[in-house]
């Protein structure tokens, strides 16, 4: 059995170096507090210091080595957000192993097919989750070990190794993480992140968010925990469904956050929106919060105005990014609020690490070279599809060269231009405005309609809760959700006025009690399901 390597480094070559350094520097500081229940009597909330996490990682490093795992082995991780998940992730990365995550929304059949073709050598998961593996015959041939079994492995290390966390040198192109999602076509899409792309992403987010060791952040974003652990902040991870929280429970959540000295909130808009509504209904403010960053879906002007009232001392930003590139741009909500007649959603100027390009929409980038792409660059004010380039951008999809060529244009410096799937334009101040997903563009006989310009103006109208524009039966349909006291005729008149301003035909209005949202975060409207409901 090979010994765990110990290597001295100055240059950061492994994404695990960052959290390992933090663990050594701040052993007494809280690293993670997972809030699974608001009722403390159930003892389901788990906290761990950086020093304790360090010991946890060491134990898993040793166990993985004893099990015979080698650098570049692909290991499927079947763990829910937990201390074990992040300790295992750091241990895998430190040893040069590749952590593989699969979106559970893909369904059991497609998950089995994906993993069978993924060249994964093992599965590590919770014991009770691994029991379900026997219902998926495609997984029977992949060896599995429970996290509980790994943690029970007898340590076989020297005193020096116990004091020093090892990590393996990795090249710029060595993969660290592979994340499989269903993709827009429904086919599995494996996004591969290298160690260097993770390091660059961390550095870009740190500049953007200005993380300071010793501060506490509240989040619902599992994927960002590695960044926070690399920054030396304490993370309150809210593993709760905000939509199901009662006013009393929301008050409890805020109280727990204040007890943990939370000063920053970073995550999807939905939780912040729920907290904002609660604060304003109670005529309260949360003055301890000094920074909020939200992203992952469009953010309305109304929510921006409400957040300024509920969090009067906070610097609040909207972050635009993608699975393949995070961050892309950012903007202060003050800028968003100051735009009285927006033509889309303002997402701001490119991050320091990113370059953004607007070109005419295309079906595929296969065979396209960078010179031809750059020659198609559109001037400010003209809508096209959004591409992004930077050292943090994922360069390829695992074992899917066809998809890689369709969505990536290689550059002379070894990077790629990534097609985000969004449309938008630059204004005269170099700020990016989004106008809708390419797949949501409405093509009529004599006109192309982009949904966001109309939607963002409609959602500014008094009484309108949601307004989503989709194509249904060959016609543009505006699905509207309004408050109980809203004047529907006045809203209809205002929609007609807005359409005249935007020079687009008046869509059919469909009044609805509620819109279908994504099940996981309840932040994005499920437009495909909405089209089905309207049909």
CSV table of C-alpha atoms in Angstrom, one decimal, residues 32-36 44-46 77-89 125-126 220-226 236-240:
chain,number,residue,atom,x,y,z
A,32,UNK,CA,-19.0,25.0,8.7
A,33,UNK,CA,-22.4,25.0,10.4
A,34,UNK,CA,-25.1,23.1,8.6
A,35,UNK,CA,-28.5,24.2,9.5
A,36,UNK,CA,-30.8,21.3,8.8
A,44,UNK,CA,-29.5,17.6,13.4
A,45,UNK,CA,-27.4,20.8,13.0
A,46,UNK,CA,-23.7,20.0,12.7
A,77,UNK,CA,-19.7,11.1,-4.7
A,78,UNK,CA,-23.2,10.3,-3.4
A,79,UNK,CA,-23.4,12.5,-0.4
A,80,UNK,CA,-25.9,15.2,0.5
A,81,UNK,CA,-24.6,18.5,1.8
A,82,UNK,CA,-22.8,17.6,5.0
A,83,UNK,CA,-19.5,17.9,6.8
A,84,UNK,CA,-18.5,14.5,5.4
A,85,UNK,CA,-19.2,15.7,1.8
A,86,UNK,CA,-16.7,18.6,2.1
A,87,UNK,CA,-14.1,16.7,4.0
A,88,UNK,CA,-14.3,14.0,1.3
A,89,UNK,CA,-14.1,16.5,-1.5
A,125,UNK,CA,-21.7,7.6,-0.5
A,126,UNK,CA,-23.8,7.4,2.6
A,220,UNK,CA,-27.8,27.9,0.2
A,221,UNK,CA,-25.2,27.1,-2.5
A,222,UNK,CA,-23.5,23.8,-1.9
A,223,UNK,CA,-21.1,24.3,-4.8
A,224,UNK,CA,-19.7,27.5,-3.2
A,225,UNK,CA,-18.7,25.9,0.1
A,226,UNK,CA,-15.3,24.9,-1.3
A,236,UNK,CA,-23.7,28.9,7.8
A,237,UNK,CA,-25.2,26.5,5.2
A,238,UNK,CA,-29.0,26.8,5.2
A,239,UNK,CA,-30.2,23.3,4.2
A,240,UNK,CA,-33.8,24.3,4.4
